[in-house]
Amino acid sequence: PKVTLSENEYLLQVINTNLDLDVTDEQLLVFKIIDDPELPINIAVVDYDEVRSTYHRSWTSYTNGTNHRVFEIELMDIVGDYNKEIIFHGMKNRDVTLDVFRRTPALSNPALRYLPICQLISDGTISIKRKKRSITYELGQKTGESFPVFVERRDKESENENDMIRETYQWVYSSNKYEFIPPIEKIPGKIIEDKKFNELRASRGTENFEKYLEGPWYHSKDLNKMILFFPDEKQVVYYTDNTQEVYSWDYSSRRSNPLQMIIMIRNILVHSIKKTLNVTA
């Protein structure tokens, strides 16, 4: 890190990147206050002050995530205005979290600052629906379509614990945030009679789930895409056409839904590449 952290700030990750397209890179710091494990994970932007010729913290914010072992950060333009948002995927207890921060206009203060535009927690899944944007966006001629966010939760009004509901959140420019767009979609759970599923549902810990995943899984529409789980070797392998990526299997955690698990993996060649897998059996 290019700035000094306080004694009670435990550094989790450093990302060197250019957030404002100037000549100097900035840093993203991911850290946690070590006094209490239930405290949220924090993100800070470290910017370069050309007047003082030094780096400083220009912005700091908490996230909804608390688990320091399960998180992922990506920079992506989900709004469609050519500015990359800071996207934090995390976990709080057995729930998944999403925090999206958008850069605020500079106005009189040139320091990099951000505002939360989407903060969600779910006992199911949270996913950003990425879409291929138009050629005019790719050429820098016109702003692009914003990406929706889908949230699946357990249907608490249903007696079937596999019944889910899906909520859609869309970017609303006038309010400068993502807002819920009705209606709520009902996703009925299938009746599970298979013995293997019943055993998986009744089990606790991660061992049985990892054994269930062991081996190759193919993409439903493209047999050239495959993911292989090797729990004994603690590896996960992606295979697409002629490309293979090997990841170390760092951490597993069962969700509140017994048929769901989160897996943290890290590229064995480039350790800074981490992925969070949300697995639903």
PDB file of C-alpha atoms in Angstrom:
ATOM      1  CA  PRO A   1       0.000   0.000   0.000  1.00  0.00           C
ATOM      2  CA  LYS A   2       1.107   3.529  -0.778  1.00  0.00           C
ATOM      3  CA  VAL A   3      -0.292   4.874   2.497  1.00  0.00           C
ATOM      4  CA  THR A   4       0.139   3.748   6.074  1.00  0.00           C
ATOM      5  CA  LEU A   5      -2.692   1.816   7.691  1.00  0.00           C
ATOM      6  CA  SER A   6      -3.582   2.231  11.340  1.00  0.00           C
ATOM      7  CA  GLU A   7      -2.683  -0.471  13.856  1.00  0.00           C
ATOM      8  CA  ASN A   8      -6.187  -1.976  13.948  1.00  0.00           C
ATOM      9  CA  GLU A   9      -6.625  -2.110  10.148  1.00  0.00           C
ATOM     10  CA  TYR A  10      -5.851  -5.559   8.709  1.00  0.00           C
ATOM     11  CA  LEU A  11      -5.020  -5.412   5.003  1.00  0.00           C
ATOM     12  CA  LEU A  12      -6.769  -8.052   2.861  1.00  0.00           C
ATOM     13  CA  GLN A  13      -5.961  -6.977  -0.705  1.00  0.00           C
ATOM     14  CA  VAL A  14      -4.250  -4.248  -2.726  1.00  0.00           C
ATOM     15  CA  ILE A  15      -5.305  -3.486  -6.311  1.00  0.00           C
ATOM     16  CA  ASN A  16      -3.247  -1.160  -8.506  1.00  0.00           C
ATOM     17  CA  THR A  17      -5.440   0.407 -11.181  1.00  0.00           C
ATOM     18  CA  ASN A  18      -6.216   3.634 -13.003  1.00  0.00           C
ATOM     19  CA  LEU A  19      -9.609   4.920 -11.930  1.00  0.00           C
ATOM     20  CA  ASP A  20      -9.646   8.335 -13.604  1.00  0.00           C
ATOM     21  CA  LEU A  21      -7.509   7.867 -16.751  1.00  0.00           C
ATOM     22  CA  ASP A  22      -4.799  10.288 -15.601  1.00  0.00           C
ATOM     23  CA  VAL A  23      -1.061   9.566 -15.826  1.00  0.00           C
ATOM     24  CA  THR A  24      -0.787   8.139 -12.291  1.00  0.00           C
ATOM     25  CA  ASP A  25      -2.275   4.866 -11.073  1.00  0.00           C
ATOM     26  CA  GLU A  26      -4.446   4.740  -7.986  1.00  0.00           C
ATOM     27  CA  GLN A  27      -4.825   1.962  -5.421  1.00  0.00           C
ATOM     28  CA  LEU A  28      -7.807   0.155  -3.995  1.00  0.00           C
ATOM     29  CA  LEU A  29      -7.260  -1.106  -0.455  1.00  0.00           C
ATOM     30  CA  VAL A  30      -9.484  -3.783   1.041  1.00  0.00           C
ATOM     31  CA  PHE A  31      -9.127  -4.010   4.807  1.00  0.00           C
ATOM     32  CA  LYS A  32     -10.914  -4.991   7.979  1.00  0.00           C
ATOM     33  CA  ILE A  33     -10.913  -3.591  11.497  1.00  0.00           C
ATOM     34  CA  ILE A  34      -9.481  -6.397  13.635  1.00  0.00           C
ATOM     35  CA  ASP A  35     -11.261  -5.457  16.875  1.00  0.00           C
ATOM     36  CA  ASP A  36     -14.433  -7.392  15.956  1.00  0.00           C
ATOM     37  CA  PRO A  37     -14.833 -10.194  13.346  1.00  0.00           C
ATOM     38  CA  GLU A  38     -18.451  -9.121  12.790  1.00  0.00           C
ATOM     39  CA  LEU A  39     -17.426  -5.656  11.612  1.00  0.00           C
ATOM     40  CA  PRO A  40     -17.762  -5.023   7.864  1.00  0.00           C
ATOM     41  CA  ILE A  41     -14.986  -5.129   5.294  1.00  0.00           C
ATOM     42  CA  ASN A  42     -13.877  -1.664   4.143  1.00  0.00           C
ATOM     43  CA  ILE A  43     -12.681  -0.300   0.802  1.00  0.00           C
ATOM     44  CA  ALA A  44     -10.448   2.757   0.399  1.00  0.00           C
ATOM     45  CA  VAL A  45      -9.240   4.640  -2.668  1.00  0.00           C
ATOM     46  CA  VAL A  46      -5.653   5.892  -2.530  1.00  0.00           C
ATOM     47  CA  ASP A  47      -5.145   8.822  -4.915  1.00  0.00           C
ATOM     48  CA  TYR A  48      -2.075  10.809  -5.920  1.00  0.00           C
ATOM     49  CA  ASP A  49      -1.967  14.489  -4.933  1.00  0.00           C
ATOM     50  CA  GLU A  50       0.044  16.276  -7.628  1.00  0.00           C
ATOM     51  CA  VAL A  51       0.296  19.479  -5.565  1.00  0.00           C
ATOM     52  CA  ARG A  52       1.881  17.744  -2.559  1.00  0.00           C
ATOM     53  CA  SER A  53       3.487  14.952  -4.642  1.00  0.00           C
ATOM     54  CA  THR A  54       2.211  12.265  -2.299  1.00  0.00           C
ATOM     55  CA  TYR A  55      -0.448   9.585  -2.047  1.00  0.00           C
ATOM     56  CA  HIS A  56      -3.416   9.942   0.309  1.00  0.00           C
ATOM     57  CA  ARG A  57      -6.747   8.308   1.060  1.00  0.00           C
ATOM     58  CA  SER A  58      -9.403  10.167  -0.883  1.00  0.00           C
ATOM     59  CA  TRP A  59     -12.376   7.944   0.016  1.00  0.00           C
ATOM     60  CA  THR A  60     -13.264   5.104   2.386  1.00  0.00           C
ATOM     61  CA  SER A  61     -16.483   3.126   2.763  1.00  0.00           C
ATOM     62  CA  TYR A  62     -17.759   0.018   4.484  1.00  0.00           C
ATOM     63  CA  THR A  63     -19.401  -2.867   2.629  1.00  0.00           C
ATOM     64  CA  ASN A  64     -22.076  -5.331   3.707  1.00  0.00           C
ATOM     65  CA  GLY A  65     -19.564  -8.190   3.587  1.00  0.00           C
ATOM     66  CA  THR A  66     -17.942  -9.372   6.815  1.00  0.00           C
ATOM     67  CA  ASN A  67     -16.216 -12.662   5.885  1.00  0.00           C
ATOM     68  CA  HIS A  68     -12.571 -11.800   5.164  1.00  0.00           C
ATOM     69  CA  ARG A  69     -12.053 -15.127   3.360  1.00  0.00           C
ATOM     70  CA  VAL A  70     -14.937 -14.801   0.893  1.00  0.00           C
ATOM     71  CA  PHE A  71     -14.906 -11.639  -1.214  1.00  0.00           C
ATOM     72  CA  GLU A  72     -14.156 -10.491  -4.728  1.00  0.00           C
ATOM     73  CA  ILE A  73     -13.664  -7.035  -6.267  1.00  0.00           C
ATOM     74  CA  GLU A  74     -14.101  -6.126  -9.907  1.00  0.00           C
ATOM     75  CA  LEU A  75     -14.078  -2.855 -11.825  1.00  0.00           C
ATOM     76  CA  MET A  76     -16.756  -2.702 -14.504  1.00  0.00           C
ATOM     77  CA  ASP A  77     -18.979  -0.167 -16.232  1.00  0.00           C
ATOM     78  CA  ILE A  78     -22.390  -1.549 -15.292  1.00  0.00           C
ATOM     79  CA  VAL A  79     -24.167   1.816 -15.693  1.00  0.00           C
ATOM     80  CA  GLY A  80     -23.044   2.275 -19.313  1.00  0.00           C
ATOM     81  CA  ASP A  81     -21.439   5.738 -19.090  1.00  0.00           C
ATOM     82  CA  TYR A  82     -17.808   4.588 -19.660  1.00  0.00           C
ATOM     83  CA  ASN A  83     -16.874   5.020 -15.981  1.00  0.00           C
ATOM     84  CA  LYS A  84     -15.982   1.831 -14.130  1.00  0.00           C
ATOM     85  CA  GLU A  85     -17.854   1.155 -10.921  1.00  0.00           C
ATOM     86  CA  ILE A  86     -16.229  -0.543  -7.913  1.00  0.00           C
ATOM     87  CA  ILE A  87     -18.108  -3.824  -7.396  1.00  0.00           C
ATOM     88  CA  PHE A  88     -17.679  -5.796  -4.188  1.00  0.00           C
ATOM     89  CA  HIS A  89     -19.058  -9.332  -3.856  1.00  0.00           C
ATOM     90  CA  GLY A  90     -18.978 -10.598  -0.282  1.00  0.00           C
ATOM     91  CA  MET A  91     -20.579 -12.761   2.353  1.00  0.00           C
ATOM     92  CA  LYS A  92     -22.179 -11.974   5.704  1.00  0.00           C
ATOM     93  CA  ASN A  93     -22.816 -15.004   7.900  1.00  0.00           C
ATOM     94  CA  ARG A  94     -24.517 -17.350   5.375  1.00  0.00           C
ATOM     95  CA  ASP A  95     -25.860 -14.583   3.120  1.00  0.00           C
ATOM     96  CA  VAL A  96     -24.228 -13.203  -0.021  1.00  0.00           C
ATOM     97  CA  THR A  97     -23.773  -9.454  -0.459  1.00  0.00           C
ATOM     98  CA  LEU A  98     -23.278  -6.992  -3.305  1.00  0.00           C
ATOM     99  CA  ASP A  99     -21.997  -3.420  -2.981  1.00  0.00           C
ATOM    100  CA  VAL A 100     -21.605  -1.197  -6.047  1.00  0.00           C
ATOM    101  CA  PHE A 101     -19.925   2.212  -5.777  1.00  0.00           C
ATOM    102  CA  ARG A 102     -20.081   4.898  -8.508  1.00  0.00           C
ATOM    103  CA  ARG A 103     -17.679   7.791  -8.865  1.00  0.00           C
ATOM    104  CA  THR A 104     -19.182  11.160  -7.954  1.00  0.00           C
ATOM    105  CA  PRO A 105     -18.699  14.259 -10.145  1.00  0.00           C
ATOM    106  CA  ALA A 106     -15.477  16.128  -9.376  1.00  0.00           C
ATOM    107  CA  LEU A 107     -17.024  19.634  -9.101  1.00  0.00           C
ATOM    108  CA  SER A 108     -14.564  21.826  -7.144  1.00  0.00           C
ATOM    109  CA  ASN A 109     -12.866  18.888  -5.383  1.00  0.00           C
ATOM    110  CA  PRO A 110     -10.698  16.811  -7.734  1.00  0.00           C
ATOM    111  CA  ALA A 111     -10.255  13.965  -5.206  1.00  0.00           C
ATOM    112  CA  LEU A 112     -11.708  10.599  -6.177  1.00  0.00           C
ATOM    113  CA  ARG A 113     -14.909   9.932  -4.267  1.00  0.00           C
ATOM    114  CA  TYR A 114     -17.655   7.336  -4.647  1.00  0.00           C
ATOM    115  CA  LEU A 115     -21.272   6.820  -3.643  1.00  0.00           C
ATOM    116  CA  PRO A 116     -23.070   3.487  -3.080  1.00  0.00           C
ATOM    117  CA  ILE A 117     -25.613   2.896  -5.850  1.00  0.00           C
ATOM    118  CA  CYS A 118     -26.522  -0.709  -5.085  1.00  0.00           C
ATOM    119  CA  GLN A 119     -26.239  -2.559  -1.755  1.00  0.00           C
ATOM    120  CA  LEU A 120     -28.014  -5.911  -1.496  1.00  0.00           C
ATOM    121  CA  ILE A 121     -28.045  -8.960   0.797  1.00  0.00           C
ATOM    122  CA  SER A 122     -29.622 -12.308  -0.062  1.00  0.00           C
ATOM    123  CA  ASP A 123     -29.957 -15.811   1.377  1.00  0.00           C
ATOM    124  CA  GLY A 124     -29.928 -17.042  -2.237  1.00  0.00           C
ATOM    125  CA  THR A 125     -27.890 -15.543  -5.064  1.00  0.00           C
ATOM    126  CA  ILE A 126     -27.073 -12.080  -6.451  1.00  0.00           C
ATOM    127  CA  SER A 127     -25.949 -11.795 -10.063  1.00  0.00           C
ATOM    128  CA  ILE A 128     -25.182  -8.989 -12.509  1.00  0.00           C
ATOM    129  CA  LYS A 129     -26.614  -9.778 -15.954  1.00  0.00           C
ATOM    130  CA  ARG A 130     -23.813  -8.815 -18.294  1.00  0.00           C
ATOM    131  CA  LYS A 131     -24.834  -8.057 -21.862  1.00  0.00           C
ATOM    132  CA  LYS A 132     -22.946  -7.350 -25.066  1.00  0.00           C
ATOM    133  CA  ARG A 133     -23.336  -3.644 -25.742  1.00  0.00           C
ATOM    134  CA  SER A 134     -23.881  -1.965 -29.095  1.00  0.00           C
ATOM    135  CA  ILE A 135     -21.120  -1.142 -31.564  1.00  0.00           C
ATOM    136  CA  THR A 136     -21.733   2.578 -30.935  1.00  0.00           C
ATOM    137  CA  TYR A 137     -20.829   2.028 -27.268  1.00  0.00           C
ATOM    138  CA  GLU A 138     -17.715   0.044 -28.195  1.00  0.00           C
ATOM    139  CA  LEU A 139     -16.615   2.901 -30.478  1.00  0.00           C
ATOM    140  CA  GLY A 140     -17.217   5.499 -27.768  1.00  0.00           C
ATOM    141  CA  GLN A 141     -19.995   7.217 -29.718  1.00  0.00           C
ATOM    142  CA  LYS A 142     -22.944   6.577 -27.421  1.00  0.00           C
ATOM    143  CA  THR A 143     -23.581   5.500 -23.846  1.00  0.00           C
ATOM    144  CA  GLY A 144     -24.586   1.893 -23.398  1.00  0.00           C
ATOM    145  CA  GLU A 145     -27.361  -0.095 -21.789  1.00  0.00           C
ATOM    146  CA  SER A 146     -27.039  -0.559 -18.028  1.00  0.00           C
ATOM    147  CA  PHE A 147     -26.757  -4.081 -16.628  1.00  0.00           C
ATOM    148  CA  PRO A 148     -29.626  -5.340 -14.442  1.00  0.00           C
ATOM    149  CA  VAL A 149     -29.061  -7.065 -11.109  1.00  0.00           C
ATOM    150  CA  PHE A 150     -31.032 -10.208 -10.236  1.00  0.00           C
ATOM    151  CA  VAL A 151     -31.570 -11.289  -6.630  1.00  0.00           C
ATOM    152  CA  GLU A 152     -32.952 -14.697  -5.739  1.00  0.00           C
ATOM    153  CA  ARG A 153     -34.221 -15.292  -2.214  1.00  0.00           C
ATOM    154  CA  ARG A 154     -36.028 -18.062  -0.413  1.00  0.00           C
ATOM    155  CA  ASP A 155     -39.805 -17.647  -0.627  1.00  0.00           C
ATOM    156  CA  LYS A 156     -40.660 -17.220   3.059  1.00  0.00           C
ATOM    157  CA  GLU A 157     -44.378 -17.456   2.316  1.00  0.00           C
ATOM    158  CA  SER A 158     -43.943 -21.000   0.996  1.00  0.00           C
ATOM    159  CA  GLU A 159     -43.628 -24.187   3.062  1.00  0.00           C
ATOM    160  CA  ASN A 160     -41.296 -25.669   0.425  1.00  0.00           C
ATOM    161  CA  GLU A 161     -37.808 -24.493   1.346  1.00  0.00           C
ATOM    162  CA  ASN A 162     -36.734 -24.842  -2.311  1.00  0.00           C
ATOM    163  CA  ASP A 163     -39.272 -22.295  -3.546  1.00  0.00           C
ATOM    164  CA  MET A 164     -37.552 -19.039  -4.479  1.00  0.00           C
ATOM    165  CA  ILE A 165     -38.476 -15.531  -5.549  1.00  0.00           C
ATOM    166  CA  ARG A 166     -36.507 -13.383  -7.993  1.00  0.00           C
ATOM    167  CA  GLU A 167     -36.233  -9.594  -7.789  1.00  0.00           C
ATOM    168  CA  THR A 168     -34.920  -7.359 -10.580  1.00  0.00           C
ATOM    169  CA  TYR A 169     -33.009  -4.133  -9.913  1.00  0.00           C
ATOM    170  CA  GLN A 170     -32.339  -1.588 -12.656  1.00  0.00           C
ATOM    171  CA  TRP A 171     -30.193   1.539 -12.828  1.00  0.00           C
ATOM    172  CA  VAL A 172     -32.305   4.723 -12.486  1.00  0.00           C
ATOM    173  CA  TYR A 173     -30.370   7.779 -13.593  1.00  0.00           C
ATOM    174  CA  SER A 174     -32.649  10.337 -11.899  1.00  0.00           C
ATOM    175  CA  SER A 175     -32.116   8.801  -8.455  1.00  0.00           C
ATOM    176  CA  ASN A 176     -28.466   7.832  -9.087  1.00  0.00           C
ATOM    177  CA  LYS A 177     -28.980   4.290  -7.785  1.00  0.00           C
ATOM    178  CA  TYR A 178     -30.353   0.843  -8.583  1.00  0.00           C
ATOM    179  CA  GLU A 179     -34.035   0.426  -7.759  1.00  0.00           C
ATOM    180  CA  PHE A 180     -36.341  -2.570  -7.510  1.00  0.00           C
ATOM    181  CA  ILE A 181     -38.476  -3.074 -10.620  1.00  0.00           C
ATOM    182  CA  PRO A 182     -41.738  -5.015 -10.029  1.00  0.00           C
ATOM    183  CA  PRO A 183     -43.049  -7.652 -10.262  1.00  0.00           C
ATOM    184  CA  ILE A 184     -41.517 -10.303  -8.028  1.00  0.00           C
ATOM    185  CA  GLU A 185     -41.087 -13.547  -9.956  1.00  0.00           C
ATOM    186  CA  LYS A 186     -41.973 -16.840  -8.270  1.00  0.00           C
ATOM    187  CA  ILE A 187     -39.561 -19.743  -8.880  1.00  0.00           C
ATOM    188  CA  PRO A 188     -41.140 -23.024  -7.741  1.00  0.00           C
ATOM    189  CA  GLY A 189     -38.751 -25.582  -6.290  1.00  0.00           C
ATOM    190  CA  LYS A 190     -38.824 -29.082  -7.714  1.00  0.00           C
ATOM    191  CA  ILE A 191     -39.743 -32.011  -5.471  1.00  0.00           C
ATOM    192  CA  ILE A 192     -36.518 -33.811  -4.672  1.00  0.00           C
ATOM    193  CA  GLU A 193     -36.790 -37.576  -4.326  1.00  0.00           C
ATOM    194  CA  ASP A 194     -33.282 -38.587  -5.315  1.00  0.00           C
ATOM    195  CA  LYS A 195     -31.496 -40.270  -2.412  1.00  0.00           C
ATOM    196  CA  LYS A 196     -28.227 -38.453  -3.132  1.00  0.00           C
ATOM    197  CA  PHE A 197     -29.933 -35.069  -2.882  1.00  0.00           C
ATOM    198  CA  ASN A 198     -31.657 -36.006   0.367  1.00  0.00           C
ATOM    199  CA  GLU A 199     -28.323 -37.066   1.846  1.00  0.00           C
ATOM    200  CA  LEU A 200     -26.756 -33.806   0.679  1.00  0.00           C
ATOM    201  CA  ARG A 201     -29.600 -31.797   2.182  1.00  0.00           C
ATOM    202  CA  ALA A 202     -29.285 -33.564   5.542  1.00  0.00           C
ATOM    203  CA  SER A 203     -25.493 -33.240   5.746  1.00  0.00           C
ATOM    204  CA  ARG A 204     -23.566 -30.430   7.396  1.00  0.00           C
ATOM    205  CA  GLY A 205     -20.109 -29.067   6.726  1.00  0.00           C
ATOM    206  CA  THR A 206     -18.527 -29.015   3.276  1.00  0.00           C
ATOM    207  CA  GLU A 207     -17.119 -32.522   2.807  1.00  0.00           C
ATOM    208  CA  ASN A 208     -20.252 -34.194   1.386  1.00  0.00           C
ATOM    209  CA  PHE A 209     -20.968 -31.252  -0.910  1.00  0.00           C
ATOM    210  CA  GLU A 210     -17.400 -31.287  -2.220  1.00  0.00           C
ATOM    211  CA  LYS A 211     -17.655 -35.029  -2.888  1.00  0.00           C
ATOM    212  CA  TYR A 212     -20.922 -34.446  -4.730  1.00  0.00           C
ATOM    213  CA  LEU A 213     -19.184 -31.921  -7.019  1.00  0.00           C
ATOM    214  CA  GLU A 214     -16.179 -34.151  -7.683  1.00  0.00           C
ATOM    215  CA  GLY A 215     -15.450 -34.704 -11.371  1.00  0.00           C
ATOM    216  CA  PRO A 216     -16.388 -32.938 -14.626  1.00  0.00           C
ATOM    217  CA  TRP A 217     -19.488 -30.821 -15.249  1.00  0.00           C
ATOM    218  CA  TYR A 218     -20.444 -29.726 -18.769  1.00  0.00           C
ATOM    219  CA  HIS A 219     -22.196 -26.589 -19.929  1.00  0.00           C
ATOM    220  CA  SER A 220     -25.801 -27.391 -20.838  1.00  0.00           C
ATOM    221  CA  LYS A 221     -25.578 -25.705 -24.257  1.00  0.00           C
ATOM    222  CA  ASP A 222     -21.881 -26.000 -25.108  1.00  0.00           C
ATOM    223  CA  LEU A 223     -20.065 -29.275 -24.440  1.00  0.00           C
ATOM    224  CA  ASN A 224     -16.736 -27.522 -25.169  1.00  0.00           C
ATOM    225  CA  LYS A 225     -17.143 -25.669 -21.867  1.00  0.00           C
ATOM    226  CA  MET A 226     -16.387 -27.698 -18.762  1.00  0.00           C
ATOM    227  CA  ILE A 227     -15.513 -27.218 -15.110  1.00  0.00           C
ATOM    228  CA  LEU A 228     -13.792 -29.944 -13.086  1.00  0.00           C
ATOM    229  CA  PHE A 229     -13.761 -30.161  -9.299  1.00  0.00           C
ATOM    230  CA  PHE A 230     -10.946 -32.037  -7.543  1.00  0.00           C
ATOM    231  CA  PRO A 231     -11.664 -31.786  -3.784  1.00  0.00           C
ATOM    232  CA  ASP A 232      -8.853 -34.134  -2.757  1.00  0.00           C
ATOM    233  CA  GLU A 233      -6.246 -32.148  -4.704  1.00  0.00           C
ATOM    234  CA  LYS A 234      -7.993 -28.884  -3.775  1.00  0.00           C
ATOM    235  CA  GLN A 235      -8.150 -27.732  -7.398  1.00  0.00           C
ATOM    236  CA  VAL A 236     -10.789 -26.409  -9.775  1.00  0.00           C
ATOM    237  CA  VAL A 237     -10.143 -26.459 -13.534  1.00  0.00           C
ATOM    238  CA  TYR A 238     -11.932 -24.457 -16.229  1.00  0.00           C
ATOM    239  CA  TYR A 239     -11.795 -25.786 -19.770  1.00  0.00           C
ATOM    240  CA  THR A 240     -13.133 -23.845 -22.778  1.00  0.00           C
ATOM    241  CA  ASP A 241     -12.308 -24.944 -26.343  1.00  0.00           C
ATOM    242  CA  ASN A 242      -8.488 -25.114 -26.254  1.00  0.00           C
ATOM    243  CA  THR A 243      -7.949 -23.042 -23.109  1.00  0.00           C
ATOM    244  CA  GLN A 244      -7.427 -24.465 -19.635  1.00  0.00           C
ATOM    245  CA  GLU A 245      -7.246 -22.500 -16.371  1.00  0.00           C
ATOM    246  CA  VAL A 246      -6.212 -24.170 -13.118  1.00  0.00           C
ATOM    247  CA  TYR A 247      -7.239 -22.718  -9.749  1.00  0.00           C
ATOM    248  CA  SER A 248      -6.376 -23.673  -6.198  1.00  0.00           C
ATOM    249  CA  TRP A 249      -9.449 -24.470  -4.101  1.00  0.00           C
ATOM    250  CA  ASP A 250      -8.875 -22.136  -1.154  1.00  0.00           C
ATOM    251  CA  TYR A 251     -12.092 -22.170   0.861  1.00  0.00           C
ATOM    252  CA  SER A 252     -15.612 -23.632   0.978  1.00  0.00           C
ATOM    253  CA  SER A 253     -18.641 -22.547   3.022  1.00  0.00           C
ATOM    254  CA  ARG A 254     -22.153 -23.997   3.127  1.00  0.00           C
ATOM    255  CA  ARG A 255     -25.043 -21.554   2.782  1.00  0.00           C
ATOM    256  CA  SER A 256     -28.251 -21.350   4.817  1.00  0.00           C
ATOM    257  CA  ASN A 257     -29.861 -23.297   1.957  1.00  0.00           C
ATOM    258  CA  PRO A 258     -28.287 -26.776   2.368  1.00  0.00           C
ATOM    259  CA  LEU A 259     -28.123 -27.198  -1.421  1.00  0.00           C
ATOM    260  CA  GLN A 260     -25.909 -24.135  -1.868  1.00  0.00           C
ATOM    261  CA  MET A 261     -22.204 -23.552  -1.226  1.00  0.00           C
ATOM    262  CA  ILE A 262     -19.677 -20.799  -1.861  1.00  0.00           C
ATOM    263  CA  ILE A 263     -16.168 -21.684  -3.073  1.00  0.00           C
ATOM    264  CA  MET A 264     -13.203 -19.311  -3.224  1.00  0.00           C
ATOM    265  CA  ILE A 265     -10.590 -20.166  -5.872  1.00  0.00           C
ATOM    266  CA  ARG A 266      -7.288 -18.563  -6.907  1.00  0.00           C
ATOM    267  CA  ASN A 267      -5.360 -18.877 -10.183  1.00  0.00           C
ATOM    268  CA  ILE A 268      -2.236 -20.987  -9.566  1.00  0.00           C
ATOM    269  CA  LEU A 269      -0.138 -18.892 -11.975  1.00  0.00           C
ATOM    270  CA  VAL A 270      -1.452 -15.387 -11.252  1.00  0.00           C
ATOM    271  CA  HIS A 271      -2.362 -15.327  -7.565  1.00  0.00           C
ATOM    272  CA  SER A 272      -4.093 -11.953  -7.809  1.00  0.00           C
ATOM    273  CA  ILE A 273      -6.837 -13.556  -9.927  1.00  0.00           C
ATOM    274  CA  LYS A 274      -9.497 -14.760  -7.502  1.00  0.00           C
ATOM    275  CA  LYS A 275     -13.011 -15.972  -8.213  1.00  0.00           C
ATOM    276  CA  THR A 276     -16.067 -16.602  -6.080  1.00  0.00           C
ATOM    277  CA  LEU A 277     -18.204 -19.564  -7.125  1.00  0.00           C
ATOM    278  CA  ASN A 278     -21.849 -19.692  -6.017  1.00  0.00           C
ATOM    279  CA  VAL A 279     -22.792 -23.359  -6.438  1.00  0.00           C
ATOM    280  CA  THR A 280     -26.401 -24.567  -6.269  1.00  0.00           C
ATOM    281  CA  ALA A 281     -27.069 -28.287  -6.543  1.00  0.00           C
TER     282      ALA A 281
END
